[in-house]
Amino acid sequence: MSLRPALRLARLELRRGWRRLAAAGIGIVLAVASLVFLFSLGLGLRATLLGEVFPLDRLEVAKEASSLDLLGVRLPLGGDTLDPAVIEQLRQIPGVRRVYPKMKLTVPAVASGGGWLFGSALQTELVVDGIDPDLVADEVGPAFRMPTTGVGVACHRDRDCGDDAYCALTGPASLTGSCRPYIPVLVSHHLLELYNGSLRRAYHLPQLDPDRIIGASVDLTVGASMLRADPRRGVARERVRLVGFSDRAIPFGLTLPIDVVRELNVRFGSARAADAYHSAIVELFSSKDARQVIAAAEGLQLVVSDRGARRAAGLLALVMAIVAAVGAALLGVAATSVAHAFFLTVDGRRREIAVLRAIGATRGDIRGMVVAEAVAIGVAAGAAGVAIAVAGAVVVDRLAARWVSGLPYQPDSLFLIEPWLIVGGLAIAVVAAVLGALPAVRRSAGRDPASTLSGW
Amino acid sequence: MIQLRSVSRAFNAQRPVLRGLDLDVAEGELVAVVGRSGAGKTTLLNVIGGLDAGYHGSVEVAGRCLAELDDRALSAFRNRSVGFVFQAYNLLDHLTVAENVVLPSLFAGARVGAGGHREARERALAALAAVGLADRCDDRPAVLSGGERQRVAIARALLQRAPLLLCDEPTGNLDEVTGADVAELLQEVRRARGVTVVVTTHDRVICRLADRVLELCDGLLVAAGALSGETAQ
């Protein structure tokens, strides 16, 4: 088959019958549009789920604590903390970029304040986590590090201590004190969403604007509890200041720099608490390494708390497989309609094809001509399908932004249109068109020109 | 130029169309083949032109034994050695006159690119000028008269400078005057280019112009010059 006559003849034929052939390609347009739209939606959801809700390139591992179930009560057997040796072992696992130990505050804490925000001061029991500031440096920068300036200076009021510290009076009746640093604190987006979505309605509290509450401070009384306090330990009074929101923060509670939590744990516990980590965030070079890293961590008797990620990934894989199957079925139908259209077209052109054979076209030239027409239809239909899918994604995104706002983890776009998806959409459109045209290709090239020209 | 030996062609066993036919045509000769409808005239042209390969016997055209050629070689033979002119013109209506004429050059295979295309178009315009239709090159066949369409078909057949022209009742769809013009054109082409012409026809003008007139009767070619006289009358 020579390419030149095939392309030129196909061009001439498309010039004549583009309307008819465009009609043949409509099925492919719809199939490719559906496929690209649904796949990009699936990829977008996958990216949101695995990138933000259950990030698989960061795994949280904890000690697999053995326990004894007794009448519904689980009694721990052995420790449930990670020591520095285990952290080092995690760092040595291939595929691991960095390991960030996490430490929980092992004494109760109560936060109080916020009267300026809520109308009256609130008091609540809190769970407190400590994380490495490096873990969130890309989100909140240096704000999550303990301030050092102005600390220890004598003061009468907060104003005397600059921006990063407050004036801690020496007693309730005292007029003087010394400057103490605000402890930077992070809150998860999830907690904010939960508050704005549910809690504020239940307690008739105002909705919080995340941008406007940055810098808000509350008092934190460590060692105190509204449930069960140990009066022998005493309390530590600190003031924490919100410096940002992060999905790496504990979902329900406050997240502090790990050094602060370590210091409090040592103060209220023992020196051994300084190296007792409760979990670690393992950052991977690629989410593709997750399987092997999980296996290695499990070999260290650690459990990976990514069940949600794995379940979500599995569910999405299933959804994508269903989308692919539906897309394949649509393409099959589209290819059938192309086959029908090409059969009719080639049948109507049998005399013309016989003339081409008489003036020197080989069977390969005729085959090439019909295939080139099919490829042209496939490219045009694929491009139209991809364009419709992209336009549909833009419309859906705009509608979602307008009508469905305030959902947790709502991304900027629900869709992820990767270049390979566009190329793939074009490619499968071409493949469907060519496959559909194949029976007509065989028929056109197989006809005897003499009998056609003789009118037998 | 043409040598057929014991050529037989049957589409069913009961009714053979050609029965052990022999034919020799010299280079530059104009041979008219007459015969009643269904006698096998078109089949004979198809066999000579390499369009019909289902025959028995030996067919040698322009020094090539057609039975030995595969599809590609047979297509190249049709492209370079044979020009077909059909009764129904067989022009492609969606192409312009010039595009129709240039079509055979698409399958010549040698030249590619814009230069080759330009050169082929120039040859097409020259061929159209040779048949008196230089000014109709951008028209569609549908707006041409029957005689003009047949001239376009002849121009297309001449494009590749094939040494053999096979014409299947070229004046069959034309009135007497136009048919005579086309017959004159064929004669002119033969003289000017030295091509060999085999024409199946019922046209007395063509028979008068032919060097030989053969009648296809019961699958055999019979009666040369004498029959020519009868037909002419």
CSV table of N, CA and C in Angstrom, one decimal, chain A residues 290-391:
chain,number,residue,atom,x,y,z
A,290,ALA,N,4.4,2.3,47.9
A,290,ALA,CA,3.7,2.1,49.2
A,290,ALA,C,3.6,0.6,49.5
A,291,ARG,N,3.3,-0.3,48.5
A,291,ARG,CA,3.2,-1.7,48.8
A,291,ARG,C,4.4,-2.3,49.5
A,292,GLN,N,5.6,-2.0,49.0
A,292,GLN,CA,6.8,-2.6,49.5
A,292,GLN,C,7.1,-2.0,50.9
A,293,VAL,N,6.9,-0.7,51.0
A,293,VAL,CA,7.1,-0.1,52.3
A,293,VAL,C,6.2,-0.6,53.4
A,294,ILE,N,4.9,-0.8,53.0
A,294,ILE,CA,4.0,-1.3,54.0
A,294,ILE,C,4.4,-2.7,54.4
A,295,ALA,N,4.9,-3.5,53.5
A,295,ALA,CA,5.3,-4.9,53.8
A,295,ALA,C,6.5,-4.8,54.7
A,296,ALA,N,7.5,-3.9,54.5
A,296,ALA,CA,8.6,-3.8,55.3
A,296,ALA,C,8.3,-3.3,56.7
A,297,ALA,N,7.3,-2.4,56.8
A,297,ALA,CA,6.9,-1.9,58.1
A,297,ALA,C,6.2,-3.0,58.9
A,298,GLU,N,5.4,-3.8,58.2
A,298,GLU,CA,4.7,-4.9,58.9
A,298,GLU,C,5.7,-5.9,59.4
A,299,GLY,N,6.8,-6.0,58.7
A,299,GLY,CA,7.9,-6.9,59.1
A,299,GLY,C,8.5,-6.4,60.4
A,300,LEU,N,8.4,-5.1,60.7
A,300,LEU,CA,8.9,-4.5,62.0
A,300,LEU,C,7.8,-4.6,63.1
A,301,GLN,N,6.8,-5.4,62.8
A,301,GLN,CA,5.7,-5.4,63.8
A,301,GLN,C,5.0,-4.1,64.0
A,302,LEU,N,4.9,-3.4,62.9
A,302,LEU,CA,4.2,-2.1,62.9
A,302,LEU,C,2.9,-2.2,62.0
A,303,VAL,N,2.0,-1.4,62.4
A,303,VAL,CA,0.7,-1.5,61.6
A,303,VAL,C,0.6,-0.1,60.8
A,304,VAL,N,0.1,-0.2,59.6
A,304,VAL,CA,0.0,1.0,58.8
A,304,VAL,C,-1.5,1.4,58.8
A,305,SER,N,-1.7,2.6,59.3
A,305,SER,CA,-3.1,3.1,59.4
A,305,SER,C,-3.5,3.7,58.1
A,306,ASP,N,-3.5,2.9,57.0
A,306,ASP,CA,-4.0,3.5,55.7
A,306,ASP,C,-5.1,2.7,55.2
A,307,ARG,N,-5.9,2.1,56.0
A,307,ARG,CA,-7.0,1.2,55.6
A,307,ARG,C,-7.9,2.0,54.7
A,308,GLY,N,-8.2,3.2,55.1
A,308,GLY,CA,-9.1,4.0,54.3
A,308,GLY,C,-8.5,4.2,52.9
A,309,ALA,N,-7.2,4.5,52.8
A,309,ALA,CA,-6.6,4.7,51.5
A,309,ALA,C,-6.7,3.5,50.6
A,310,ARG,N,-6.4,2.4,51.3
A,310,ARG,CA,-6.4,1.1,50.5
A,310,ARG,C,-7.8,0.8,50.0
A,311,ARG,N,-8.8,1.0,50.9
A,311,ARG,CA,-10.2,0.7,50.6
A,311,ARG,C,-10.6,1.7,49.5
A,312,ALA,N,-10.3,3.0,49.7
A,312,ALA,CA,-10.7,4.0,48.7
A,312,ALA,C,-10.1,3.7,47.3
A,313,ALA,N,-8.7,3.3,47.4
A,313,ALA,CA,-8.1,3.0,46.1
A,313,ALA,C,-8.7,1.8,45.4
A,314,GLY,N,-9.1,0.8,46.2
A,314,GLY,CA,-9.7,-0.4,45.7
A,314,GLY,C,-11.1,-0.1,45.1
A,315,LEU,N,-11.8,0.8,45.8
A,315,LEU,CA,-13.1,1.1,45.3
A,315,LEU,C,-13.0,1.9,44.0
A,316,LEU,N,-12.1,2.8,44.0
A,316,LEU,CA,-11.9,3.6,42.8
A,316,LEU,C,-11.4,2.8,41.6
A,317,ALA,N,-10.6,1.8,41.9
A,317,ALA,CA,-10.1,0.9,40.8
A,317,ALA,C,-11.3,0.2,40.3
A,318,LEU,N,-12.2,-0.2,41.2
A,318,LEU,CA,-13.4,-0.9,40.7
A,318,LEU,C,-14.3,0.0,39.8
A,319,VAL,N,-14.5,1.2,40.3
A,319,VAL,CA,-15.3,2.2,39.6
A,319,VAL,C,-14.6,2.4,38.2
A,320,MET,N,-13.3,2.6,38.2
A,320,MET,CA,-12.6,2.9,36.9
A,320,MET,C,-12.8,1.7,36.0
A,321,ALA,N,-12.7,0.5,36.5
A,321,ALA,CA,-12.9,-0.7,35.7
A,321,ALA,C,-14.3,-0.8,35.1
A,322,ILE,N,-15.3,-0.4,35.9
A,322,ILE,CA,-16.7,-0.3,35.4
A,322,ILE,C,-16.8,0.7,34.3
A,323,VAL,N,-16.1,1.9,34.6
A,323,VAL,CA,-16.2,3.0,33.5
A,323,VAL,C,-15.5,2.4,32.3
A,324,ALA,N,-14.4,1.8,32.4
A,324,ALA,CA,-13.7,1.2,31.2
A,324,ALA,C,-14.6,0.2,30.5
A,325,ALA,N,-15.3,-0.6,31.3
A,325,ALA,CA,-16.1,-1.6,30.6
A,325,ALA,C,-17.3,-0.9,29.9
A,326,VAL,N,-17.9,0.1,30.6
A,326,VAL,CA,-19.0,0.8,29.9
A,326,VAL,C,-18.5,1.5,28.7
A,327,GLY,N,-17.3,2.1,28.8
A,327,GLY,CA,-16.6,2.8,27.7
A,327,GLY,C,-16.4,1.8,26.5
A,328,ALA,N,-15.9,0.6,26.9
A,328,ALA,CA,-15.6,-0.4,25.8
A,328,ALA,C,-16.9,-0.8,25.1
A,329,ALA,N,-18.0,-0.9,25.9
A,329,ALA,CA,-19.2,-1.3,25.3
A,329,ALA,C,-19.7,-0.2,24.4
A,330,LEU,N,-19.6,1.1,24.8
A,330,LEU,CA,-20.0,2.2,24.0
A,330,LEU,C,-19.2,2.3,22.7
A,331,LEU,N,-17.9,2.0,22.9
A,331,LEU,CA,-17.0,2.1,21.7
A,331,LEU,C,-17.4,0.9,20.7
A,332,GLY,N,-17.8,-0.2,21.3
A,332,GLY,CA,-18.2,-1.3,20.5
A,332,GLY,C,-19.4,-1.0,19.6
A,333,VAL,N,-20.4,-0.3,20.3
A,333,VAL,CA,-21.6,0.1,19.6
A,333,VAL,C,-21.2,1.2,18.5
A,334,ALA,N,-20.3,2.1,18.9
A,334,ALA,CA,-19.8,3.1,18.0
A,334,ALA,C,-19.1,2.5,16.8
A,335,ALA,N,-18.3,1.5,17.0
A,335,ALA,CA,-17.6,0.8,15.9
A,335,ALA,C,-18.6,0.1,15.0
A,336,THR,N,-19.6,-0.4,15.6
A,336,THR,CA,-20.6,-1.1,14.8
A,336,THR,C,-21.3,-0.1,13.9
A,337,SER,N,-21.6,1.1,14.4
A,337,SER,CA,-22.3,2.1,13.6
A,337,SER,C,-21.3,2.6,12.5
A,338,VAL,N,-20.0,2.7,12.8
A,338,VAL,CA,-19.0,3.1,11.8
A,338,VAL,C,-19.0,2.0,10.7
A,339,ALA,N,-19.0,0.7,11.2
A,339,ALA,CA,-19.0,-0.4,10.2
A,339,ALA,C,-20.1,-0.3,9.3
A,340,HIS,N,-21.3,-0.1,9.8
A,340,HIS,CA,-22.5,0.0,9.0
A,340,HIS,C,-22.4,1.2,8.0
A,341,ALA,N,-22.0,2.3,8.5
A,341,ALA,CA,-21.8,3.5,7.6
A,341,ALA,C,-20.8,3.2,6.5
A,342,PHE,N,-19.7,2.6,6.9
A,342,PHE,CA,-18.6,2.4,5.9
A,342,PHE,C,-19.1,1.3,4.9
A,343,PHE,N,-19.8,0.3,5.4
A,343,PHE,CA,-20.3,-0.7,4.5
A,343,PHE,C,-21.2,0.0,3.4
A,344,LEU,N,-22.1,0.8,3.8
A,344,LEU,CA,-23.0,1.5,2.9
A,344,LEU,C,-22.2,2.4,2.0
A,345,THR,N,-21.2,3.1,2.5
A,345,THR,CA,-20.4,4.0,1.7
A,345,THR,C,-19.6,3.3,0.7
A,346,VAL,N,-19.0,2.2,1.1
A,346,VAL,CA,-18.1,1.4,0.2
A,346,VAL,C,-19.0,0.8,-0.9
A,347,ASP,N,-20.2,0.3,-0.5
A,347,ASP,CA,-21.1,-0.3,-1.4
A,347,ASP,C,-21.5,0.6,-2.5
A,348,GLY,N,-21.8,1.9,-2.0
A,348,GLY,CA,-22.2,2.9,-3.0
A,348,GLY,C,-21.1,3.4,-3.9
A,349,ARG,N,-19.9,3.0,-3.5
A,349,ARG,CA,-18.7,3.5,-4.3
A,349,ARG,C,-18.0,2.4,-5.1
A,350,ARG,N,-18.8,1.2,-5.2
A,350,ARG,CA,-18.1,0.1,-5.8
A,350,ARG,C,-17.7,0.3,-7.3
A,351,ARG,N,-18.5,1.1,-8.0
A,351,ARG,CA,-18.1,1.4,-9.4
A,351,ARG,C,-16.8,2.3,-9.4
A,352,GLU,N,-16.9,3.3,-8.5
A,352,GLU,CA,-15.8,4.2,-8.4
A,352,GLU,C,-14.5,3.5,-8.0
A,353,ILE,N,-14.6,2.5,-7.1
A,353,ILE,CA,-13.4,1.8,-6.7
A,353,ILE,C,-12.9,0.9,-7.9
A,354,ALA,N,-13.9,0.4,-8.6
A,354,ALA,CA,-13.5,-0.4,-9.8
A,354,ALA,C,-12.7,0.4,-10.8
A,355,VAL,N,-13.2,1.7,-11.0
A,355,VAL,CA,-12.5,2.6,-11.9
A,355,VAL,C,-11.1,2.8,-11.4
A,356,LEU,N,-10.9,3.0,-10.1
A,356,LEU,CA,-9.6,3.3,-9.5
A,356,LEU,C,-8.7,2.0,-9.8
A,357,ARG,N,-9.3,0.9,-9.6
A,357,ARG,CA,-8.5,-0.4,-9.9
A,357,ARG,C,-8.1,-0.4,-11.4
A,358,ALA,N,-9.0,0.0,-12.2
A,358,ALA,CA,-8.7,0.0,-13.7
A,358,ALA,C,-7.6,0.9,-14.1
A,359,ILE,N,-7.5,2.0,-13.4
A,359,ILE,CA,-6.4,3.0,-13.7
A,359,ILE,C,-5.2,2.8,-12.9
A,360,GLY,N,-5.1,1.7,-12.2
A,360,GLY,CA,-3.8,1.4,-11.5
A,360,GLY,C,-3.8,1.2,-10.0
A,361,ALA,N,-4.9,1.4,-9.4
A,361,ALA,CA,-4.9,1.2,-7.9
A,361,ALA,C,-4.7,-0.2,-7.5
A,362,THR,N,-3.8,-0.5,-6.6
A,362,THR,CA,-3.7,-1.9,-6.1
A,362,THR,C,-4.8,-2.1,-5.0
A,363,ARG,N,-5.0,-3.4,-4.6
A,363,ARG,CA,-5.9,-3.7,-3.5
A,363,ARG,C,-5.4,-2.9,-2.3
A,364,GLY,N,-4.1,-2.8,-2.1
A,364,GLY,CA,-3.6,-2.1,-0.9
A,364,GLY,C,-3.9,-0.6,-1.0
A,365,ASP,N,-3.9,0.0,-2.2
A,365,ASP,CA,-4.3,1.4,-2.3
A,365,ASP,C,-5.7,1.6,-1.9
A,366,ILE,N,-6.6,0.7,-2.3
A,366,ILE,CA,-8.0,0.8,-1.9
A,366,ILE,C,-8.2,0.6,-0.4
A,367,ARG,N,-7.5,-0.4,0.1
A,367,ARG,CA,-7.6,-0.6,1.5
A,367,ARG,C,-7.1,0.6,2.3
A,368,GLY,N,-5.9,1.1,1.8
A,368,GLY,CA,-5.3,2.3,2.5
A,368,GLY,C,-6.3,3.5,2.4
A,369,MET,N,-7.0,3.7,1.3
A,369,MET,CA,-7.9,4.8,1.1
A,369,MET,C,-9.0,4.7,2.2
A,370,VAL,N,-9.6,3.5,2.3
A,370,VAL,CA,-10.7,3.4,3.3
A,370,VAL,C,-10.2,3.5,4.7
A,371,VAL,N,-9.0,2.9,5.0
A,371,VAL,CA,-8.4,3.0,6.3
A,371,VAL,C,-8.1,4.5,6.7
A,372,ALA,N,-7.5,5.2,5.7
A,372,ALA,CA,-7.2,6.6,5.9
A,372,ALA,C,-8.5,7.4,6.2
A,373,GLU,N,-9.5,7.1,5.5
A,373,GLU,CA,-10.8,7.8,5.8
A,373,GLU,C,-11.2,7.5,7.2
A,374,ALA,N,-11.1,6.2,7.6
A,374,ALA,CA,-11.5,5.8,9.0
A,374,ALA,C,-10.6,6.5,10.0
A,375,VAL,N,-9.3,6.6,9.7
A,375,VAL,CA,-8.4,7.3,10.7
A,375,VAL,C,-8.8,8.8,10.8
A,376,ALA,N,-9.1,9.4,9.6
A,376,ALA,CA,-9.5,10.8,9.7
A,376,ALA,C,-10.8,11.0,10.5
A,377,ILE,N,-11.7,10.0,10.3
A,377,ILE,CA,-13.0,10.1,11.1
A,377,ILE,C,-12.6,9.9,12.6
A,378,GLY,N,-11.7,8.9,12.9
A,378,GLY,CA,-11.4,8.6,14.2
A,378,GLY,C,-10.7,9.8,14.9
A,379,VAL,N,-9.8,10.5,14.2
A,379,VAL,CA,-9.1,11.6,14.8
A,379,VAL,C,-10.1,12.8,15.1
A,380,ALA,N,-11.0,13.0,14.0
A,380,ALA,CA,-11.9,14.1,14.2
A,380,ALA,C,-12.9,13.8,15.3
A,381,ALA,N,-13.4,12.5,15.3
A,381,ALA,CA,-14.4,12.2,16.4
A,381,ALA,C,-13.7,12.2,17.7
A,382,GLY,N,-12.5,11.7,17.8
A,382,GLY,CA,-11.8,11.7,19.1
A,382,GLY,C,-11.5,13.1,19.6
A,383,ALA,N,-11.1,14.0,18.7
A,383,ALA,CA,-10.9,15.4,19.1
A,383,ALA,C,-12.2,16.0,19.6
A,384,ALA,N,-13.3,15.7,18.9
A,384,ALA,CA,-14.6,16.3,19.3
A,384,ALA,C,-15.0,15.7,20.6
A,385,GLY,N,-14.8,14.4,20.8
A,385,GLY,CA,-15.1,13.7,22.0
A,385,GLY,C,-14.3,14.3,23.2
A,386,VAL,N,-13.0,14.4,23.0
A,386,VAL,CA,-12.2,15.0,24.1
A,386,VAL,C,-12.6,16.4,24.4
A,387,ALA,N,-12.9,17.2,23.3
A,387,ALA,CA,-13.3,18.6,23.6
A,387,ALA,C,-14.6,18.7,24.4
A,388,ILE,N,-15.5,17.8,24.0
A,388,ILE,CA,-16.8,17.7,24.7
A,388,ILE,C,-16.6,17.4,26.2
A,389,ALA,N,-15.7,16.4,26.4
A,389,ALA,CA,-15.4,15.9,27.8
A,389,ALA,C,-14.8,17.1,28.6
A,390,VAL,N,-13.9,17.8,28.0
A,390,VAL,CA,-13.2,18.9,28.7
A,390,VAL,C,-14.2,20.0,29.0
A,391,ALA,N,-15.0,20.3,28.0
A,391,ALA,CA,-16.1,21.3,28.2
A,391,ALA,C,-17.0,20.9,29.3
